[in-house]
Amino acid sequence: MTRAAEPNAALARLGFSDVARAERLLGPEGPLRLWDGGAVDAGAAAVVAALGSSANPDLALTALHRLAEAVSKPAVLRAALRSDVSLRDRLVAVLACSTALGDHLVRHPRDWPSLGRPTFGTSRPSALGLRQRLLAAVGADTTETLPWGTGGARAAGAGDEQLDALRAAYRSALLDLAARDLTEHDVSLDDVAAELADLAAAALEAALAIAVAGLPDGAAPARIAVIGMGKTGGRELNYVSDVDVVFVAEPLDGGDETAALRTATLLANGVIRACGTTTSEGALWPVDAALRPEGKSGPLVRTLASHEAYYRRWAKTWEFQALLKARPVAGDIALGQAYVDTIAPLVWQAGERPDFVEEIRAMKRRVEGSVPASEAGRQLKLAPGGLRDVEFAVQLLQLVHGRADETLRVRGTLEALDRLAAGGYVAEDDAARLAEAYRFLRTVEHRLQLQRLRRTHTMPADEAGLEWLARSLRFRRDPVDELREAQARHAVEVRRLHEKLFYRPLLSTVARLGPDALRLTPEAARERLDALGFDDPAGALRHLEALTSGLSRRALVLRTMLPVMLPWFADAHDPDAGLLAFRTVAEALGQSPWFLALLRDSEAAAERLARLLSASRYVSDLLARAPEASALVARDADLVPRPVEALTGELLAVVGRATSPDAAAATARALRRLELLRIACADLLGLVPVEDVGKALSATAEATLAAALDTALRAVAATGDLA
C-alpha cells in the first residue's frame, strides 16, 4: 500500500463513506486542519475518532467544517475540540444527528462554546429559568405592571427582530437539551420530554409578551391564560409537535367583558402568529387551538363561565379525554389554575356517561383506520403497536378508575402508568413492559424529529436512513437489524397489552357503577349490601373490610373488584355464604399473582367464581380445601369432565409414586376433590347436560376405586387377582 493510500484506509475504517472528501475537509488546506496524511497529535486523532463513531460521520464532518468556516476564530474551535472532551462529544453528537441544529450553529456560531461550559449537563434548567431566558431574548421587562394578565410582560416590540430573537433563543436552549439527550446516559426520556414542555411554555410566554407589545393603543384591560393541552400539558412533549392550547380570559377588576374578550382575542392571535410565522429564522411550531369548545368553529377565547357551561352541556366524550392533561402554562397562571380547578371535576364525571367506554374504543379504531397502508409497519404513533396504543389504554383506565381513586389524576402517561400499577389496576410486569416500550418508541420518534426539526412519526424506508437512525440510538454491532428487531418486539408487546387492557370487559362494568359504589365507604357499603339482599350486612361488611384494608397487592386489587362482584354474589342462592367463602379463598391464596390476575383481567372468571360460591356450599367447601383450584373457572376447556381412562391413568401414576399408603391416599383424595369440583362447576354453569354429570361422577368413583385397590395391593404385597 502506498503512503497516500494509508490515510484513506484509516478514514474508511473509522466509518467515513466519502473518504476522499473527508481527507480534503480534514486536511491542512481547510479550517479544521485535523488530518495531514501523516501522524496527527492525540487531540486531533480524538476529534477524528469521535466523528467516525458518530451516527453519521460524513454529515457530522460536513457540519463541523461549515461551523469552522462560520466562526471568527477557527483556531479557538480547533483547540477546544482537541482539549475539551465534553465539548467534542456533545458537538459531534448534535452535528451527526441534527442537520437543523447544525444550520442553527452556522447562523449563530457564538452558541458553540455553550456546549463546553464546566457546569453543562450537571442539572437541567428550571421552567422559570427557561422563561426568563426567552423573555430576555425578546426584550421583555418583567418588572413592568401591565393591565394584560397578572404577571405578564411586554416585549421590546412586535416586529421581525423580536420574532427572530425568540426563535434563536429557543433553538439555543434546544441545542443545550439535545446535546445532553444525545450524550448523557443519566438524562431520561422523561426528563427530555418535560424540559421540552417547559421550553414550549417559556416560548408561549415570550410570544404573549410580543403580542402585548403589538396591542393597539386603548385596548381594554384583560386577563388571559394559556392552557397547555396534550403533550404540552402533560409535560411529555416531542422535539417537534403542534402545541395544543386553549385560551381563557376575564375582564380585569370587573371591567367590560365584551371589550376584554376583544383584547384577549387579539393577544391569542398574536401568540399564534408569534410562534407559527416563518421568518428568516424559520418558525417554532404551530400553536393549535382546535381543542377549544366547538373546535375551529368556536370563538378562539372564552370566559371561564363560558367554558364551564359548554363542558357541562355540550362536550363530547373525547373532549374530556383531551382535558386529562390540561395545565396552565403561560399568561395569568391564577386564572389558568381556576380553569383547571373548575373543569377537572367534570372530567372525572365523564366516565359515568352511557356508552362512555365504547365511545373511546370507537374513536381509537377510527384513529387506527387513518394510517395509510404503506406506512403501517413504520408508523410509531398511530399504527397498531404504536404510541397511541399505550396512551389510549392508560387514559381509559384513568378515566374509569380515577372517578374513585384520586391518585390516578395525573397528567403524564408514564406517571399514570406507574400509579395504575401501584393501585393494582395493571399488573406490575405489564406496566413495566409498557413503560419500556413507550420510552423506546418515543426515543425513536425524538431522534427522527431532531434530524430536521420536522414533525414526523414514520421510520425511514431506506437503508441509509435506518443506518443513521440505528446508530443515533447507539446500536452498533448490527445497527439496522438490531433496530428492526427492537421496534418489532416492542410493537408486538404494546399491541398485546393494549388489547388486554383497553378491551378488558371489566372496564364497561366498572364504568356503570357510580363513584360512591366504587369507593365502598363503610356507610355506602352497608347501604349497598342491604339493598342487594345480604341477610347480614354487618357481617358482610366485616368481610369486605378484611379483604380491602391495608396496602397489600391483594387489597388494592380487591378494592376495585369487590364493588363489581357484589351484585354477582347477590344474584345467587346465598350471597352471605358466597362472600364468606370468597374471603376464605382469597386469604388462602394471599398474594398469588395468578389469582389477582384472574380477578382483574378476566371479568367472566371473577363473575363465575362469585356465582358458584354463592350457589353451592359444596363448591365452597371444595374450594376451601383446594383454593388454587379456583383457576379452573377461567376457561370452559378446564371445566370439561375428564374420561375415565385419563383419570384412572393419572391416579394410578400419582399413587404409584407415593412413599406410603397414607401419602397415596391423601394424593388420591386431593385429585378426586379436584375432579368433583370440576364436575360441580360445569353442572352449575350449564356447561354439561345432566346425564353427562352422572357419567362423570361415576368415572371419578371408578378411577378412585382403581387407585385405592392398587394402593391396598401394594401395601400388603398381595399376589394374584382381586376384583
XYZ file of C-alpha atoms in Angstrom:
723
model
C 0.000 0.000 0.000
C 1.337 3.449 -0.850
C 1.684 6.122 1.797
C -1.015 8.197 0.036
C -3.476 5.356 0.357
C -2.856 4.828 4.085
C -4.863 7.860 5.308
C -7.755 6.883 3.060
C -7.807 3.383 4.539
C -7.709 4.773 8.079
C -10.616 7.122 7.399
C -12.595 4.300 5.788
C -12.034 2.135 8.865
C -13.324 4.973 11.021
C -16.628 4.914 9.158
C -16.430 7.715 6.584
C -18.206 6.852 3.319
C -16.733 9.580 1.115
C -13.120 9.102 2.134
C -11.598 11.497 -0.398
C -13.920 14.281 0.654
C -13.264 13.572 4.348
C -9.494 13.774 3.758
C -9.932 17.076 1.944
C -12.165 18.652 4.640
C -9.932 17.455 7.458
C -6.711 18.396 5.684
C -4.371 21.338 6.180
C -5.991 23.482 3.495
C -9.337 23.672 5.334
C -10.286 25.445 8.569
C -10.288 22.202 10.614
C -6.654 21.132 9.915
C -7.023 17.835 11.772
C -5.536 15.470 9.184
C -2.404 15.964 7.128
C -1.925 12.462 5.721
C 0.734 11.586 8.259
C 0.993 11.467 12.018
C -1.518 13.576 13.916
C -1.478 14.691 17.528
C -3.620 12.869 20.111
C -6.187 15.662 20.298
C -6.763 15.721 16.549
C -6.944 11.930 16.464
C -9.604 12.046 19.198
C -11.693 14.502 17.167
C -11.494 12.312 14.037
C -12.331 9.210 16.096
C -15.363 10.975 17.615
C -16.573 11.880 14.132
C -16.081 8.301 12.964
C -18.068 6.796 15.845
C -20.982 9.204 15.468
C -24.361 8.418 13.952
C -23.283 9.783 10.547
C -19.563 10.621 10.246
C -19.888 12.333 6.849
C -22.812 14.508 7.982
C -21.044 15.447 11.216
C -17.857 16.356 9.372
C -19.701 18.499 6.821
C -21.491 20.421 9.581
C -18.294 20.835 11.604
C -16.495 22.136 8.515
C -19.288 24.659 7.903
C -19.128 25.756 11.534
C -15.351 26.182 11.364
C -15.802 28.415 8.309
C -18.509 30.450 10.088
C -16.679 31.191 13.343
C -14.464 34.251 13.585
C -11.585 32.333 15.222
C -11.384 28.761 13.901
C -8.187 28.177 15.879
C -10.155 28.588 19.114
C -12.685 25.999 17.931
C -9.898 23.594 16.888
C -8.172 23.940 20.241
C -11.380 23.393 22.166
C -12.227 20.284 20.149
C -8.780 18.835 20.855
C -8.781 19.517 24.603
C -12.411 19.534 25.836
C -13.808 16.008 25.785
C -17.328 17.094 26.786
C -17.491 19.767 24.111
C -16.152 17.368 21.488
C -18.634 14.587 22.335
C -21.650 16.877 22.546
C -20.900 18.971 19.496
C -20.142 15.960 17.279
C -23.262 14.096 18.533
C -25.506 17.071 17.729
C -23.988 17.646 14.295
C -24.304 13.952 13.394
C -27.948 13.729 14.495
C -29.447 17.082 13.554
C -28.886 18.984 10.329
C -31.306 21.623 11.645
C -29.231 22.348 14.753
C -26.091 22.282 12.602
C -27.679 25.002 10.459
C -28.512 26.939 13.635
C -24.883 26.826 14.754
C -23.700 28.050 11.362
C -26.126 31.001 11.617
C -25.228 31.585 15.280
C -21.628 30.400 15.683
C -21.344 32.098 19.059
C -23.523 29.317 20.521
C -20.952 26.529 20.206
C -18.944 27.381 23.356
C -22.048 26.818 25.491
C -21.601 23.094 24.929
C -18.309 23.180 26.784
C -19.313 25.026 29.937
C -17.929 23.323 33.054
C -21.372 23.081 34.666
C -23.097 21.967 31.487
C -25.214 18.859 31.876
C -24.979 18.711 35.682
C -28.612 19.753 36.029
C -31.410 20.668 33.696
C -32.625 24.274 33.593
C -35.728 25.085 35.579
C -39.002 26.101 33.971
C -38.550 29.570 35.487
C -35.014 29.815 34.136
C -36.186 28.979 30.599
C -38.998 31.501 30.877
C -36.624 34.275 31.954
C -34.165 33.352 29.208
C -36.735 33.647 26.413
C -38.379 36.756 27.839
C -34.968 38.417 27.991
C -34.355 37.454 24.361
C -37.408 39.448 23.211
C -36.512 42.381 25.472
C -39.433 41.882 27.856
C -39.495 43.942 31.034
C -40.848 41.577 33.701
C -40.947 44.351 36.320
C -43.480 46.472 34.422
C -47.043 46.432 35.753
C -49.461 45.710 32.910
C -53.258 45.563 32.631
C -52.942 42.416 30.496
C -52.706 39.357 32.652
C -51.309 39.013 36.146
C -47.537 38.664 35.958
C -47.428 39.356 32.225
C -44.671 41.157 30.374
C -44.296 43.377 27.321
C -41.620 42.678 24.707
C -39.454 45.441 23.277
C -41.539 45.292 20.108
C -43.712 43.060 17.950
C -41.674 43.009 14.737
C -39.326 40.630 12.980
C -36.479 41.486 15.333
C -38.341 40.043 18.330
C -39.635 37.049 16.351
C -36.121 36.212 15.164
C -34.718 36.671 18.674
C -37.336 34.313 20.096
C -36.510 31.644 17.543
C -32.761 31.964 18.021
C -33.055 31.782 21.816
C -35.429 28.834 21.613
C -33.081 26.866 19.374
C -30.113 27.756 21.525
C -31.922 26.210 24.500
C -32.902 23.277 22.288
C -29.251 22.822 21.340
C -28.293 22.546 25.011
C -31.017 19.962 25.630
C -30.246 17.902 22.523
C -26.567 17.736 23.443
C -27.399 16.351 26.884
C -30.020 13.999 25.444
C -27.589 12.516 22.925
C -24.587 12.077 25.214
C -25.636 11.861 28.859
C -26.749 8.367 29.866
C -28.478 9.652 33.010
C -30.762 12.002 31.040
C -34.012 10.060 30.691
C -36.740 10.383 28.110
C -38.981 11.655 30.912
C -36.523 14.493 31.637
C -36.194 15.407 27.959
C -39.953 15.447 27.345
C -40.582 17.530 30.480
C -37.895 20.069 29.553
C -39.293 20.341 26.022
C -42.700 21.139 27.524
C -41.159 23.724 29.837
C -39.336 25.261 26.876
C -42.585 25.390 24.904
C -44.303 27.092 27.847
C -41.480 29.637 28.005
C -41.861 30.294 24.273
C -45.606 30.813 24.703
C -44.895 33.310 27.495
C -42.445 35.202 25.283
C -44.909 35.055 22.378
C -47.570 36.558 24.656
C -45.156 39.351 25.566
C -44.685 40.063 21.843
C -48.469 40.031 21.372
C -48.862 42.511 24.251
C -46.354 44.816 22.551
C -48.448 44.689 19.389
C -51.755 45.703 21.025
C -53.298 48.898 19.711
C -53.464 51.931 21.966
C -56.571 51.991 24.103
C -57.108 48.226 24.169
C -59.314 47.239 27.094
C -57.583 45.597 30.075
C -57.982 41.814 30.209
C -56.694 38.757 31.985
C -55.683 35.898 29.701
C -54.345 32.440 30.472
C -52.878 29.906 28.072
C -53.828 26.334 28.957
C -51.468 23.636 27.695
C -53.217 20.553 26.362
C -51.987 17.202 25.074
C -48.278 16.552 25.461
C -47.618 20.176 26.378
C -49.990 19.971 29.317
C -48.711 16.545 30.301
C -45.058 17.724 30.214
C -44.223 14.952 27.748
C -43.633 16.965 24.587
C -41.777 15.882 21.437
C -38.922 17.805 19.838
C -41.355 18.923 17.132
C -45.102 18.878 17.607
C -48.145 21.051 17.336
C -48.513 22.767 20.695
C -52.150 22.315 21.713
C -53.621 25.144 23.777
C -56.889 26.611 24.989
C -57.293 30.318 25.791
C -59.395 31.573 28.707
C -59.926 35.249 29.552
C -61.667 37.514 32.051
C -62.106 41.285 32.328
C -59.782 42.941 34.795
C -61.346 44.233 38.026
C -64.942 43.942 36.866
C -64.388 45.650 33.528
C -66.433 45.224 30.367
C -66.467 41.545 29.361
C -67.021 42.114 25.643
C -64.162 44.581 25.388
C -61.896 42.321 27.440
C -62.633 39.384 25.127
C -61.708 41.541 22.118
C -58.338 42.318 23.700
C -57.806 38.697 24.701
C -58.615 37.533 21.165
C -56.010 39.929 19.780
C -53.495 38.532 22.249
C -54.368 34.910 21.422
C -53.982 35.551 17.692
C -50.709 37.329 18.441
C -49.404 34.273 20.308
C -50.339 32.011 17.397
C -48.609 34.293 14.895
C -45.512 34.808 17.050
C -44.892 31.064 17.254
C -46.043 29.928 13.831
C -44.947 32.681 11.449
C -41.948 31.819 9.261
C -39.146 34.388 9.445
C -35.503 34.345 8.427
C -35.012 32.108 11.484
C -37.836 29.799 10.448
C -40.821 29.048 12.704
C -41.109 27.436 16.136
C -44.147 25.188 15.726
C -47.865 25.629 15.047
C -49.989 26.636 18.019
C -53.159 24.561 17.675
C -56.264 25.832 19.465
C -58.627 23.301 17.848
C -59.289 21.523 21.161
C -61.287 24.509 22.395
C -65.082 24.271 22.794
C -66.753 23.845 19.372
C -63.321 23.372 17.803
C -62.293 25.684 14.984
C -65.874 26.883 14.538
C -65.999 28.227 18.103
C -64.604 31.514 19.444
C -60.848 31.483 19.991
C -61.189 32.862 23.517
C -63.936 32.317 26.095
C -64.514 33.319 29.685
C -64.245 30.736 32.438
C -68.035 30.662 32.846
C -68.487 30.073 29.112
C -66.016 27.173 29.183
C -67.786 25.617 32.156
C -71.226 25.955 30.579
C -70.036 24.263 27.380
C -68.426 21.310 29.136
C -71.476 20.808 31.346
C -73.964 20.786 28.481
C -72.370 20.077 25.116
C -68.942 18.475 25.353
C -68.352 15.072 23.785
C -66.542 12.198 25.479
C -63.277 12.719 23.571
C -63.124 16.332 24.787
C -62.957 15.171 28.400
C -60.233 12.715 27.454
C -58.272 15.658 25.988
C -58.787 17.651 29.205
C -56.960 14.999 31.239
C -53.709 16.844 30.578
C -54.908 20.461 30.847
C -52.384 22.679 32.663
C -51.843 26.459 32.859
C -48.580 27.221 31.033
C -48.483 30.965 30.272
C -50.211 34.256 30.934
C -52.315 34.677 34.063
C -51.449 31.475 35.942
C -54.022 32.135 38.677
C -56.775 32.344 36.056
C -55.374 29.239 34.366
C -55.465 27.328 37.645
C -59.060 28.446 38.223
C -59.892 26.985 34.799
C -58.297 23.647 35.699
C -59.981 23.578 39.117
C -63.363 24.255 37.507
C -63.064 21.751 34.660
C -61.317 18.867 36.470
C -64.406 17.630 38.373
C -66.294 17.422 35.070
C -63.502 15.286 33.580
C -63.850 12.711 36.338
C -67.616 12.580 35.928
C -67.348 11.799 32.216
C -66.860 8.105 32.924
C -70.464 7.886 34.110
C -71.835 8.706 30.665
C -73.762 5.972 28.854
C -71.519 4.107 26.377
C -68.503 6.078 27.637
C -66.074 3.169 27.280
C -67.353 2.136 23.854
C -67.125 5.717 22.547
C -63.427 5.893 23.425
C -62.832 2.481 21.884
C -64.636 3.535 18.703
C -62.516 6.685 18.478
C -59.345 4.593 18.830
C -60.480 2.365 15.958
C -61.012 5.451 13.786
C -57.503 6.664 14.604
C -56.028 3.331 13.517
C -58.063 3.415 10.313
C -56.468 6.733 9.324
C -52.976 5.209 8.930
C -52.017 4.684 5.254
C -51.353 1.035 4.481
C -47.919 1.941 3.096
C -46.857 3.323 6.496
C -48.439 0.747 8.805
C -45.211 -1.125 9.505
C -43.179 2.075 10.026
C -45.659 4.267 11.903
C -44.581 4.845 15.511
C -47.617 6.815 16.640
C -50.967 5.727 15.221
C -50.463 2.213 13.875
C -51.241 -0.893 15.956
C -48.450 -1.359 18.466
C -47.635 2.359 18.423
C -47.620 5.170 20.962
C -51.358 5.773 20.774
C -51.990 2.199 21.925
C -50.225 2.964 25.193
C -51.783 6.402 25.628
C -55.353 5.344 24.926
C -55.129 2.331 27.244
C -53.686 4.411 30.081
C -56.184 7.248 29.641
C -59.186 4.922 29.538
C -58.076 3.202 32.738
C -57.525 6.609 34.342
C -60.963 7.897 33.392
C -62.763 4.762 34.586
C -60.920 4.148 37.848
C -59.915 7.752 38.584
C -63.501 8.642 39.470
C -62.986 6.954 42.838
C -59.183 6.884 43.098
C -57.702 10.381 43.129
C -54.141 9.043 42.962
C -54.770 8.353 39.268
C -55.498 12.003 38.499
C -52.132 12.843 36.966
C -51.272 14.202 33.528
C -48.259 12.257 32.281
C -48.647 8.892 30.559
C -45.734 7.227 32.331
C -46.635 8.661 35.720
C -50.222 7.489 35.254
C -48.972 4.025 34.293
C -46.907 3.902 37.486
C -49.967 4.908 39.538
C -52.154 2.300 37.821
C -49.616 -0.390 38.677
C -49.258 0.842 42.254
C -53.047 0.774 42.668
C -53.381 -2.776 41.362
C -55.293 -1.819 38.208
C -52.478 -3.079 35.968
C -50.098 -5.947 36.690
C -46.665 -4.640 37.642
C -44.948 -6.688 34.914
C -47.402 -5.422 32.295
C -46.823 -1.824 33.390
C -43.046 -2.270 33.261
C -43.189 -3.730 29.741
C -45.485 -0.960 28.515
C -43.276 1.733 30.024
C -40.145 0.225 28.447
C -41.792 0.031 25.023
C -43.244 3.539 25.310
C -39.863 5.021 26.184
C -38.222 3.194 23.283
C -40.839 4.333 20.742
C -40.743 7.918 21.995
C -36.936 7.950 21.835
C -37.026 6.747 18.219
C -39.604 9.443 17.463
C -37.368 12.061 19.095
C -34.357 11.074 17.020
C -36.389 11.260 13.806
C -37.714 14.725 14.645
C -34.381 16.040 15.832
C -32.796 15.335 12.443
C -34.507 18.190 10.611
C -36.716 19.614 13.385
C -39.757 18.473 11.449
C -42.817 16.702 12.720
C -42.657 13.027 11.758
C -43.616 9.684 13.297
C -42.554 7.358 10.481
C -39.352 5.325 10.379
C -37.224 5.656 7.226
C -37.884 3.265 4.354
C -34.310 3.328 3.017
C -31.300 1.502 4.413
C -29.188 4.647 4.749
C -31.879 6.346 6.831
C -32.262 3.276 9.027
C -28.485 3.054 9.476
C -28.332 6.664 10.682
C -31.321 6.176 12.990
C -29.949 2.959 14.477
C -26.528 4.495 15.146
C -28.138 7.562 16.733
C -29.816 5.144 19.162
C -26.416 3.594 19.962
C -26.989 0.315 18.127
C -23.505 -0.613 16.944
C -22.972 -4.366 16.370
C -25.522 -4.805 13.554
C -27.374 -1.488 13.744
C -30.213 -1.850 11.248
C -31.117 -5.410 12.204
C -30.946 -4.554 15.910
C -33.227 -1.556 15.370
C -35.756 -3.548 13.341
C -35.801 -6.332 15.920
C -36.300 -3.918 18.824
C -39.038 -1.974 17.045
C -40.921 -5.150 16.057
C -40.588 -6.649 19.539
C -41.869 -3.547 21.286
C -44.727 -3.109 18.790
C -45.930 -6.680 19.365
C -45.756 -6.269 23.138
C -47.559 -2.914 23.074
C -50.361 -4.293 20.919
C -50.773 -7.376 23.118
C -51.003 -5.332 26.295
C -53.185 -2.675 24.659
C -55.775 -5.275 23.689
C -55.566 -6.859 27.130
C -56.128 -3.563 28.975
C -58.101 -1.402 26.551
C -60.659 -4.089 25.734
C -60.860 -5.532 29.252
C -64.597 -6.324 29.739
C -64.389 -5.226 33.354
C -63.985 -1.583 32.294
C -67.542 -1.330 30.995
C -68.883 -2.880 34.187
C -66.863 -0.572 36.442
C -67.900 2.451 34.371
C -71.562 1.666 35.043
C -71.021 1.883 38.797
C -71.281 5.241 40.498
C -68.249 6.620 42.320
C -69.865 6.024 45.722
C -70.284 2.339 44.894
C -66.649 2.170 43.774
C -65.274 3.782 46.922
C -67.032 1.303 49.266
C -67.005 3.605 52.294
C -68.475 1.823 55.344
C -71.742 3.769 55.194
C -72.162 3.369 51.439
C -71.138 -0.285 51.586
C -73.657 -1.097 54.353
C -76.481 0.556 52.399
C -75.478 -1.261 49.215
C -75.215 -4.642 50.919
C -78.661 -4.208 52.406
C -80.132 -3.160 49.054
C -78.521 -6.142 47.302
C -80.222 -8.572 49.672
C -77.476 -9.684 52.031
C -79.093 -11.113 55.185
C -76.250 -9.945 57.427
C -74.933 -6.635 56.032
C -72.797 -6.046 59.117
C -71.107 -9.431 58.727
C -70.635 -8.903 55.001
C -69.091 -5.501 55.734
C -66.574 -7.139 58.052
C -65.576 -9.478 55.231
C -65.146 -6.515 52.850
C -63.036 -4.609 55.366
C -60.830 -7.651 55.980
C -60.267 -8.134 52.261
C -59.650 -4.499 51.301
C -57.827 -2.985 54.282
C -54.129 -2.253 54.081
C -51.765 -1.628 51.196
C -51.110 -5.193 50.050
C -51.410 -6.070 46.374
C -54.449 -8.212 47.177
C -56.190 -5.365 48.999
C -55.534 -2.957 46.134
C -56.955 -5.322 43.506
C -59.978 -6.281 45.627
C -60.890 -2.639 46.248
C -61.509 -2.443 42.530
C -63.085 -5.872 42.091
C -65.419 -6.275 45.058
C -67.777 -3.397 44.166
C -68.204 -5.115 40.792
C -68.566 -8.608 42.272
C -71.150 -7.818 44.956
C -74.160 -7.992 42.565
C -72.890 -11.355 41.297
C -72.844 -12.730 44.844
C -76.313 -11.300 45.405
C -77.802 -12.889 42.281
C -77.196 -16.420 43.594
C -78.770 -18.502 46.376
C -76.767 -17.412 49.417
C -74.781 -14.169 48.977
C -73.602 -14.103 52.607
C -72.136 -17.605 52.378
C -70.647 -16.805 48.985
C -68.819 -13.719 50.262
C -67.520 -15.647 53.277
C -66.276 -18.441 51.021
C -64.617 -15.893 48.744
C -62.836 -14.385 51.748
C -61.577 -17.850 52.686
C -60.253 -18.472 49.184
C -58.723 -15.008 48.832
C -56.982 -15.175 52.196
C -55.667 -18.666 51.459
C -54.194 -17.562 48.145
C -52.724 -14.404 49.669
C -50.613 -12.506 47.186
C -50.715 -15.175 44.442
C -50.186 -13.141 41.236
C -52.189 -15.574 39.119
C -55.242 -15.263 41.385
C -55.148 -11.466 41.371
C -54.687 -11.513 37.591
C -57.634 -13.928 37.288
C -59.905 -11.429 39.038
C -58.544 -8.267 37.404
C -58.065 -9.451 33.841
C -60.995 -11.867 33.375
C -64.393 -10.480 34.251
C -66.018 -13.775 33.223
C -63.834 -15.768 35.635
C -64.487 -13.352 38.516
C -68.233 -13.482 37.873
C -68.229 -17.287 37.691
C -66.338 -17.561 40.948
C -68.750 -15.230 42.770
C -71.858 -17.002 41.469
C -70.514 -20.508 42.175
C -69.505 -19.683 45.732
C -72.936 -18.194 46.446
C -74.819 -21.000 44.713
C -73.276 -24.052 46.365
C -71.910 -24.832 49.818
C -70.447 -27.978 48.261
C -68.350 -25.951 45.811
C -67.374 -23.564 48.614
C -66.197 -26.452 50.796
C -64.189 -27.993 47.960
C -62.528 -24.654 47.143
C -61.786 -24.001 50.823
C -59.741 -27.218 50.868
C -58.083 -26.520 47.496
C -58.284 -22.751 46.827
C -55.792 -22.960 43.963
C -58.452 -24.897 42.036
C -60.304 -21.592 41.503
C -58.134 -21.261 38.389
C -60.434 -23.812 36.731
C -63.206 -21.241 36.280
C -61.185 -19.161 33.809
C -61.680 -21.422 30.768
C -64.534 -23.657 29.607
C -61.999 -26.223 28.433
C -60.750 -26.680 32.010
C -64.283 -27.490 33.230
C -64.949 -30.331 30.795
C -65.190 -33.607 32.820
C -62.359 -35.997 32.011
C -62.836 -39.524 30.624
C -62.392 -42.474 32.962
C -59.254 -43.673 31.145
C -57.436 -40.379 31.675
C -58.494 -40.137 35.312
C -57.530 -43.716 36.074
C -54.143 -43.325 34.423
C -53.341 -40.145 36.374
C -54.500 -41.557 39.713
C -52.553 -44.777 39.298
C -49.457 -42.785 38.366
C -49.574 -40.487 41.406
C -50.340 -43.208 43.952
C -47.593 -45.313 42.422
C -45.074 -42.562 43.225
C -46.272 -42.169 46.828
C -43.851 -43.130 49.608
C -46.520 -44.669 51.879
C -50.146 -45.844 51.765
C -51.218 -42.770 53.745
C -49.471 -40.437 51.295
C -51.060 -42.296 48.384
C -54.495 -41.958 49.945
C -54.057 -38.225 50.582
C -52.947 -37.618 46.997
C -55.815 -39.657 45.575
C -58.359 -37.785 47.699
C -56.976 -34.419 46.528
C -57.266 -35.409 42.869
C -60.772 -36.760 43.480
C -61.829 -33.451 45.093
C -60.422 -31.535 42.125
C -62.396 -33.660 39.685
C -65.598 -33.347 41.759
C -65.110 -29.570 41.804
C -64.686 -29.564 38.013
C -67.923 -31.536 37.567
C -69.892 -29.416 40.053
C -68.808 -26.148 38.423
C -69.605 -27.444 34.943
C -73.024 -28.573 36.177
C -73.906 -25.304 37.903
C -72.715 -23.236 34.927
C -74.746 -25.335 32.487
C -71.708 -26.465 30.528
C -72.695 -30.164 30.522
C -76.084 -31.933 30.349
C -77.313 -33.695 33.482
C -76.787 -37.191 32.045
C -73.109 -36.375 31.465
C -72.831 -35.223 35.071
C -73.829 -38.689 36.234
C -71.365 -40.340 33.889
C -68.570 -38.046 35.077
C -69.292 -38.762 38.743
C -69.271 -42.496 38.018
C -65.985 -42.189 36.149
C -64.456 -40.362 39.113
C -65.630 -43.047 41.513
C -64.328 -45.809 39.243
C -60.883 -44.212 38.895
C -60.697 -43.610 42.663
C -61.535 -47.286 43.384
C -58.863 -48.420 40.941
C -56.266 -46.255 42.705
C -57.412 -47.467 46.133
C -57.195 -51.101 45.070
C -53.705 -50.567 43.629
C -52.578 -48.934 46.875
C -54.030 -51.735 49.003
C -52.451 -54.471 46.944
C -49.048 -52.841 47.160
C -49.463 -52.224 50.899
C -49.883 -55.959 51.693
C -47.613 -57.133 48.882
C -50.510 -59.246 47.610
C -50.202 -61.522 44.609
C -52.907 -62.952 42.427
C -56.081 -61.354 41.134
C -58.700 -59.383 43.021
C -61.819 -57.784 41.608
